[in-house]
Short mmCIF file of C-alpha atoms in Angstrom, two decimals:
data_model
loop_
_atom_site.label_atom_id
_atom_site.label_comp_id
_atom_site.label_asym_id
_atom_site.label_seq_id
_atom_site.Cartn_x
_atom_site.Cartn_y
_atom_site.Cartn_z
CA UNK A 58 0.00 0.00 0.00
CA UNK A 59 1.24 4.03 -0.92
CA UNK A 60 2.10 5.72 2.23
CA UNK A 61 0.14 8.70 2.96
CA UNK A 62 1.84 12.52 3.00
CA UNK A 63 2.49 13.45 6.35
CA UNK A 64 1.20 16.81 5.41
CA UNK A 65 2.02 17.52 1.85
CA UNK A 66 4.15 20.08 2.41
CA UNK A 67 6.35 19.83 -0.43
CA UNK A 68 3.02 19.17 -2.91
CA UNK A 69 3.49 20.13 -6.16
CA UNK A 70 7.35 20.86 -5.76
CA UNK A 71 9.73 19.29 -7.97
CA UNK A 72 12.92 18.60 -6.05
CA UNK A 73 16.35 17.25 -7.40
CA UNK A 74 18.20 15.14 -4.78
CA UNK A 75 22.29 14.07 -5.82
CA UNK A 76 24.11 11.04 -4.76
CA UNK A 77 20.03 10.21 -3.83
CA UNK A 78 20.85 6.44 -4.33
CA UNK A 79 22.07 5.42 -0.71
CA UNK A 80 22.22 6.77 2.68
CA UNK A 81 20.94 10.29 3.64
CA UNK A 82 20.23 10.80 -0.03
CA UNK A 83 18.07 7.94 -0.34
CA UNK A 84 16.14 9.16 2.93
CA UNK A 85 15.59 12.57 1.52
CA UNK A 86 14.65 11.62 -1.56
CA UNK A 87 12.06 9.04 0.31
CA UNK A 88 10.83 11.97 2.29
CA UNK A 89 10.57 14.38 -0.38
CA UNK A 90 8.23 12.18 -2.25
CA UNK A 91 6.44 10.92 0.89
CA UNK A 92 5.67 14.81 1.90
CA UNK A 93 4.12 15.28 -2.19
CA UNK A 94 6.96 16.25 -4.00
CA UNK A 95 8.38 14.56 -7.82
CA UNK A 96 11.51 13.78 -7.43
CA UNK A 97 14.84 13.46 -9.67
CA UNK A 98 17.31 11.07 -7.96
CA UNK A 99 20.29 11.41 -9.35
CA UNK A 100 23.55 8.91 -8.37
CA UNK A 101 26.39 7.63 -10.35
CA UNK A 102 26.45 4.36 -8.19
CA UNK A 103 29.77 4.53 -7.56
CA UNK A 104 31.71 3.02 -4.54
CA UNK A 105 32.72 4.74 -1.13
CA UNK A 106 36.06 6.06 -3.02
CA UNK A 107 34.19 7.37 -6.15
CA UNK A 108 35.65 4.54 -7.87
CA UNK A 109 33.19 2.57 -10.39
CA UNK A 110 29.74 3.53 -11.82
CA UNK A 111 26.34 1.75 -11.85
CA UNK A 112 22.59 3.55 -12.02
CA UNK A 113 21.19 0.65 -9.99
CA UNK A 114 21.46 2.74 -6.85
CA UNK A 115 18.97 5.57 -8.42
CA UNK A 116 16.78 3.19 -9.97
CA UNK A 117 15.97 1.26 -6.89
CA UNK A 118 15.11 4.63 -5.00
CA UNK A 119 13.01 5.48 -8.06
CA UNK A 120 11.31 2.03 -7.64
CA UNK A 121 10.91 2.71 -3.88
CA UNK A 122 9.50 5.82 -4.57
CA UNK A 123 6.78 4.70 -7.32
CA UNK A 124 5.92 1.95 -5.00
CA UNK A 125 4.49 4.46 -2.39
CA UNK A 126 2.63 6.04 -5.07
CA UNK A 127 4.94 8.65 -5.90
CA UNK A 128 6.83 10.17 -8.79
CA UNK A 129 10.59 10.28 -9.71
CA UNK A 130 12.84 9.54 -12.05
CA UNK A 131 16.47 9.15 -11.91
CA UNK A 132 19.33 10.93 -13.13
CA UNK A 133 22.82 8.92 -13.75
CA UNK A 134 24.85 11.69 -14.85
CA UNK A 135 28.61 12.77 -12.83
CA UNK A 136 26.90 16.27 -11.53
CA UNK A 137 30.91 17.30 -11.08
CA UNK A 138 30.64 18.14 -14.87
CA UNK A 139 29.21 21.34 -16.79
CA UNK A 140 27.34 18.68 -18.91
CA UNK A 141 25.73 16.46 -15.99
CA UNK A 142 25.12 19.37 -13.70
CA UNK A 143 23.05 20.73 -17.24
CA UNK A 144 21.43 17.37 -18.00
CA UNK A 145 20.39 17.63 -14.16
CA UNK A 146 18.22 20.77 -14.69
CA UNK A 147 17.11 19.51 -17.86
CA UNK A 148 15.60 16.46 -16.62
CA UNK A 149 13.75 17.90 -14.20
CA UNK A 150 12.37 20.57 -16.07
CA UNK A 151 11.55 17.92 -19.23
CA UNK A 152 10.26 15.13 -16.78
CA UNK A 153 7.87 17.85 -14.65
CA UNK A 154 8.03 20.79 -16.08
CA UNK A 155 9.70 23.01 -13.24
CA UNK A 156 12.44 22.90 -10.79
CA UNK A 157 11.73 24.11 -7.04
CA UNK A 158 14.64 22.68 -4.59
CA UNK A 159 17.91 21.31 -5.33
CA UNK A 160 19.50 19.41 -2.58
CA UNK A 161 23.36 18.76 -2.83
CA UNK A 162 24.50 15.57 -1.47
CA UNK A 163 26.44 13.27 -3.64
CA UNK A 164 30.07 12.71 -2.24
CA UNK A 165 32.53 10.14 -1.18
CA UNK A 166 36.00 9.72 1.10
CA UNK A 167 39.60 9.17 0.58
CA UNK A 168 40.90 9.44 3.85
CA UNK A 169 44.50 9.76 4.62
CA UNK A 170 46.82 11.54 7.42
CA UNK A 171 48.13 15.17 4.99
CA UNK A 172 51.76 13.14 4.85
CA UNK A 173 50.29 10.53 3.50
CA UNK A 174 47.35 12.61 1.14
CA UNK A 175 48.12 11.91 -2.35
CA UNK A 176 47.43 14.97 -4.65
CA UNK A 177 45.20 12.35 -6.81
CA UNK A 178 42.94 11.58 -3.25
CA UNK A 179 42.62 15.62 -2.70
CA UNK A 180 41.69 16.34 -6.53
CA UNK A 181 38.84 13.38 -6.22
CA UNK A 182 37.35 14.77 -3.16
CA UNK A 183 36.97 17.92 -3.50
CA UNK A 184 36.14 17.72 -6.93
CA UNK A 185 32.65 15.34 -6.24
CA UNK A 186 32.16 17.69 -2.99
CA UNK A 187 32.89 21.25 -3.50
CA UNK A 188 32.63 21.40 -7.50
CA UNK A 189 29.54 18.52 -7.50
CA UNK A 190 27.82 21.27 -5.75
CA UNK A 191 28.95 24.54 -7.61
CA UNK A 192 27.61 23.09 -10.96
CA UNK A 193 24.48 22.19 -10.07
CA UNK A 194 24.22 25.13 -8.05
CA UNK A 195 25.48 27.40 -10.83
CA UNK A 196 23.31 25.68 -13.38
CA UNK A 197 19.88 25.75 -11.00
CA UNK A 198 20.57 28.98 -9.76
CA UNK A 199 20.85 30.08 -13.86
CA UNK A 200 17.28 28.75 -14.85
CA UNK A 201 15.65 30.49 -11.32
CA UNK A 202 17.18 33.92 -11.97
CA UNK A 203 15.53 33.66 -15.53
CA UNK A 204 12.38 33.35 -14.20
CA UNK A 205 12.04 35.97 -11.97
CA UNK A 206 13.59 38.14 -14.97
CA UNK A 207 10.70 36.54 -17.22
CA UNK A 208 8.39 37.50 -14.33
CA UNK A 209 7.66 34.19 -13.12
CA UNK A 210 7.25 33.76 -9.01
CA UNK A 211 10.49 31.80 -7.71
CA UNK A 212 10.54 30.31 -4.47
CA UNK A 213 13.22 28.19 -4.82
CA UNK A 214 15.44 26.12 -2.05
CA UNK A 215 19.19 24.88 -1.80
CA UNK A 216 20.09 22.26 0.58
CA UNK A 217 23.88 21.80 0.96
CA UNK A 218 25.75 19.55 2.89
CA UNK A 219 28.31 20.14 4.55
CA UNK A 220 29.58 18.13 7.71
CA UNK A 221 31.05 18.54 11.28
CA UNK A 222 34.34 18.18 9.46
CA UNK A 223 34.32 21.35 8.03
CA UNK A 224 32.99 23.15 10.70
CA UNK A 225 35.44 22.05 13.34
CA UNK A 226 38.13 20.01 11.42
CA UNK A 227 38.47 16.03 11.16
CA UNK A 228 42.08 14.43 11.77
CA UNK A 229 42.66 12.09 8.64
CA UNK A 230 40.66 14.20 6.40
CA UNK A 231 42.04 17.04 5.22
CA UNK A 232 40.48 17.32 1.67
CA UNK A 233 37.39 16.27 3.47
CA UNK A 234 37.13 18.87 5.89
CA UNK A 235 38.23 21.77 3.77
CA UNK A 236 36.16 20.78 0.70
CA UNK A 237 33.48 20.81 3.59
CA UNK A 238 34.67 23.99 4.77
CA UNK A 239 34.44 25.58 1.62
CA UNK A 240 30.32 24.29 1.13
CA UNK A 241 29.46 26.96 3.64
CA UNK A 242 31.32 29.58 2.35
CA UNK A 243 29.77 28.64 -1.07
CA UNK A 244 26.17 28.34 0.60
CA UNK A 245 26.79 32.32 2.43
CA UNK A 246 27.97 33.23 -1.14
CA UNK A 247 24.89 32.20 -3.33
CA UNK A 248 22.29 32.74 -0.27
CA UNK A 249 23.31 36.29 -0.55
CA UNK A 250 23.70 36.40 -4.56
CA UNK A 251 20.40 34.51 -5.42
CA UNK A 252 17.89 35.87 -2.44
CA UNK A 253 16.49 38.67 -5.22
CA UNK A 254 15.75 36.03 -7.79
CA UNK A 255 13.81 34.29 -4.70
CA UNK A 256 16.26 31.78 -4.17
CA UNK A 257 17.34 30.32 -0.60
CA UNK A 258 20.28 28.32 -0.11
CA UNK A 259 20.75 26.19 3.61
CA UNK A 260 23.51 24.01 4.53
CA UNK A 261 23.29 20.83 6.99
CA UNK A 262 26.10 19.35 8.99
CA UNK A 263 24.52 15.93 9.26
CA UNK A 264 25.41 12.68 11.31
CA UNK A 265 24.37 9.69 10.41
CA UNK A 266 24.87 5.80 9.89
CA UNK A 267 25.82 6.07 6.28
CA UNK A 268 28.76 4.02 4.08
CA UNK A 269 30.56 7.20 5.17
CA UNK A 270 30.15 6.78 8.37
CA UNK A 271 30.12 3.32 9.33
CA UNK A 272 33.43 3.25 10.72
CA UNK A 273 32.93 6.40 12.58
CA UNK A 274 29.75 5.09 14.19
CA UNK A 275 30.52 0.99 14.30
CA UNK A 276 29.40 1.24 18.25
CA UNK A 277 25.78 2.96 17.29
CA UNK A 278 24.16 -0.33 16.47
CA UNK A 279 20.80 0.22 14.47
CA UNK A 280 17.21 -0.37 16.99
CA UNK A 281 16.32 -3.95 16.03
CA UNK A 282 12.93 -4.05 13.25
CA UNK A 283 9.75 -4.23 15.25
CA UNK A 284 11.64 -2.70 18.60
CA UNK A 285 9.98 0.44 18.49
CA UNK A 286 13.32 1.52 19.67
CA UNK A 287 14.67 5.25 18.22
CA UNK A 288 17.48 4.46 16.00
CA UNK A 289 19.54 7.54 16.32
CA UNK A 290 21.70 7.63 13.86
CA UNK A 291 19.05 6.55 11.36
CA UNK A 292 20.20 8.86 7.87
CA UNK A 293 16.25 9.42 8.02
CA UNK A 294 16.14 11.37 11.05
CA UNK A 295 18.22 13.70 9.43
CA UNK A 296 15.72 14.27 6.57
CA UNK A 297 12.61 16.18 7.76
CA UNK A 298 14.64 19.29 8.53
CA UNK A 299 15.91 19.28 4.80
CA UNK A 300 12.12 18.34 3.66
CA UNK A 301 11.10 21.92 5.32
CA UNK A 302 13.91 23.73 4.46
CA UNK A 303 13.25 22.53 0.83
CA UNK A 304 9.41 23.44 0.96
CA UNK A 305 7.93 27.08 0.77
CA UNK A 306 7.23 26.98 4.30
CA UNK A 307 11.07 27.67 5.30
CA UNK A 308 10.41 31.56 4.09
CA UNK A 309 12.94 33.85 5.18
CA UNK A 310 15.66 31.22 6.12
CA UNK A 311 18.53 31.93 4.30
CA UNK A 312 22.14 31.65 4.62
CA UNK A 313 22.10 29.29 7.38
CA UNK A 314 24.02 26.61 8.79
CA UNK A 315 22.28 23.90 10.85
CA UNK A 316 23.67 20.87 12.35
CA UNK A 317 21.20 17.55 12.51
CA UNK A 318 21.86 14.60 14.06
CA UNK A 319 19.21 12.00 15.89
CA UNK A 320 16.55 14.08 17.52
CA UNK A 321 18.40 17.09 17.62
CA UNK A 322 18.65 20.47 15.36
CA UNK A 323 21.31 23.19 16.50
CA UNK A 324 21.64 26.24 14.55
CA UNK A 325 25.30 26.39 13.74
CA UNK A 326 27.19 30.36 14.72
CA UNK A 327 29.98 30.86 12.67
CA UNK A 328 32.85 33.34 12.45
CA UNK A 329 31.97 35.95 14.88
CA UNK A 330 34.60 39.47 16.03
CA UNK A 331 35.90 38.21 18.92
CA UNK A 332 38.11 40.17 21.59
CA UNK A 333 39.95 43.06 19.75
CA UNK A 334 42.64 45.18 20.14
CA UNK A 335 43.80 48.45 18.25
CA UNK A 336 47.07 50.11 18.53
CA UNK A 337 46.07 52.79 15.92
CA UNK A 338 49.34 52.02 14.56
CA UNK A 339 51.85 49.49 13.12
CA UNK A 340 52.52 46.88 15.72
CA UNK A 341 56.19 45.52 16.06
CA UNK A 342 55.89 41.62 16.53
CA UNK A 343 56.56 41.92 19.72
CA UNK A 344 53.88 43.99 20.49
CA UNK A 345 51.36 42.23 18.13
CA UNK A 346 52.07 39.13 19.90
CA UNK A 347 51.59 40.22 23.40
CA UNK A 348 48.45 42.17 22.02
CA UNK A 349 47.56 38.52 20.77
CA UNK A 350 48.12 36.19 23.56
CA UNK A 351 46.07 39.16 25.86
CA UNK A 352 43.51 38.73 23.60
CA UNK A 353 43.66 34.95 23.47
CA UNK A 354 43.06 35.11 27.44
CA UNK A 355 39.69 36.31 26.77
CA UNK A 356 38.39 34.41 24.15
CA UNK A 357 36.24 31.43 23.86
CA UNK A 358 37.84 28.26 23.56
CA UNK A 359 37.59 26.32 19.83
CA UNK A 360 35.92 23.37 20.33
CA UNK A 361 38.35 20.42 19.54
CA UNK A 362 38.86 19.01 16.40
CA UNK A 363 37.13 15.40 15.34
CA UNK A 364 40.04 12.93 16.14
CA UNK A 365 42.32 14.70 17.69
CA UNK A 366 43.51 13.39 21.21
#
């Protein structure tokens, strides 16, 4: 039997989900369509090092998603090219007819310590992370702005992802953490760029049991089928905060950073002005750095890096 919309929130909306073929993908793209959106699922079906390509992944979702009585179809092109990224928008305009949320996902790991980071493992990673979310970005945020120019009403959504890695720093993955580093930057950028085309861009720093994760959270066993129990690090619980920031009900949330992870939702502060000092003049070094560690005395403490002892 279909499962019912919660609340049909997303009704009508035509939402594009990448690397939609496993993990938190495959949940958003399940809640999307559960909440009344058509969705595009796109995944290259590659493994967890980006290595190999199948569409079986986004088919099955597709599947999953028909099965409930909804609509998708899926998408297997490599979104970290100008042509995938365009065949993206293109399906989903030529499949529904319109294009309301984009939700940036796809991405894999090559972890090493830096020594041991080969150039090749940095290219890969932030090439499916930080560029596999400028290009579809780009490409979406291209076909929005020429609709409000022709006059049309835009209300359009961007879900990035980002992670706890790039917020805070993860030891044994450096291209990890700065390609996820550089999503938020990206997200501020094109939240601030796109708002007057009536375009809203959101990032999430999710946790969850994924194939990216499985390592990291080997002790978080799932709650046994039938239990009842709350699996907490379920990639589903992560979902219904992307399904409303990807509906027109998250008006006026832009530019945002928000960390999910089980049952909880923390809105993520970033760079703030600390404590400051100002000579009115050059500083000698000596003077700078006294002016520093006085400074230092005062501030708030970074919270610790993932990893490090």
């Amino acid at each position: 039997m279909a499962a019912e919309p919660t609340s049909g929130i997303c009704a009508g909306r035509v939402v594009v989900v990448t690397g939609a073929g496993r993990g938190l993908g495959r949940a958003h793209a399940l809640a999307f369509a559960a909440e009344g959106a058509r969705v595009v699922v796109n995944d290259l079906g590659v493994g967890l090092d980006g290595s190999g390509a199948s569409g079986t992944p986004a088919g099955r979702v597709v599947e999953e998603i028909r099965a409930r009585g909804g609509e998708a179809v899926a998408h297997g092109g490599d979104i970290a090219t100008a042509e995938g990224a365009q065949s993206l928008v293109a399906v989903a305009l030529g499949s529904f007819g319109r294009l309301d949320t984009l939700v940036n996902n796809a991405g894999f790991l090559r972890d090493r310590m830096l020594v041991n980071l080969d150039e090749d493992d940095w290219d890969a990673v932030m090439r499916v992370h930080l560029k596999g979310h400028f290009l579809p970005l780009k490409h979406a945020a291209a076909h929005w702005r020429a609709e409000s120019k022709a006059g049309r009403e835009v209300a359009a959504r961007v879900v990035n992802t980002s992670s706890g890695a790039g917020l805070l720093g993860s030891v044994g993955q450096g291209n990890y953490s700065a390609a996820k580093a550089g999503i938020v930057g990206l997200t501020l950028v094109a939240a601030a760029e796109m708002s007057r085309y009536g375009v809203q861009v959101n990032a999430i720093a999710p946790a969850a049991r994924t194939r990216m994760t499985e390592q990291t959270f080997a002790d978080t066993m799932a709650a046994p089928p039938g239990s009842g129990a709350f699996d907490a690090m379920a990639p589903g619980n992560v979902s219904p905060l992307v399904v409303w920031l990807g509906s027109a009900a998250s008006a006026g949330v832009t530019g945002r950073v928000f960390e999910a992870e089980a049952g909880r939702i923390t809105v993520m502060e970033g760079w703030r002005p600390g404590p400051t000092a100002d000579k009115g003049a050059r500083w000698t070094p000596a003077e700078a750095g006294d002016a520093a560690l006085k400074l230092l005395e005062s501030a708030e403490r970074p919270q610790g890096v993932y990893g490090a002892r």
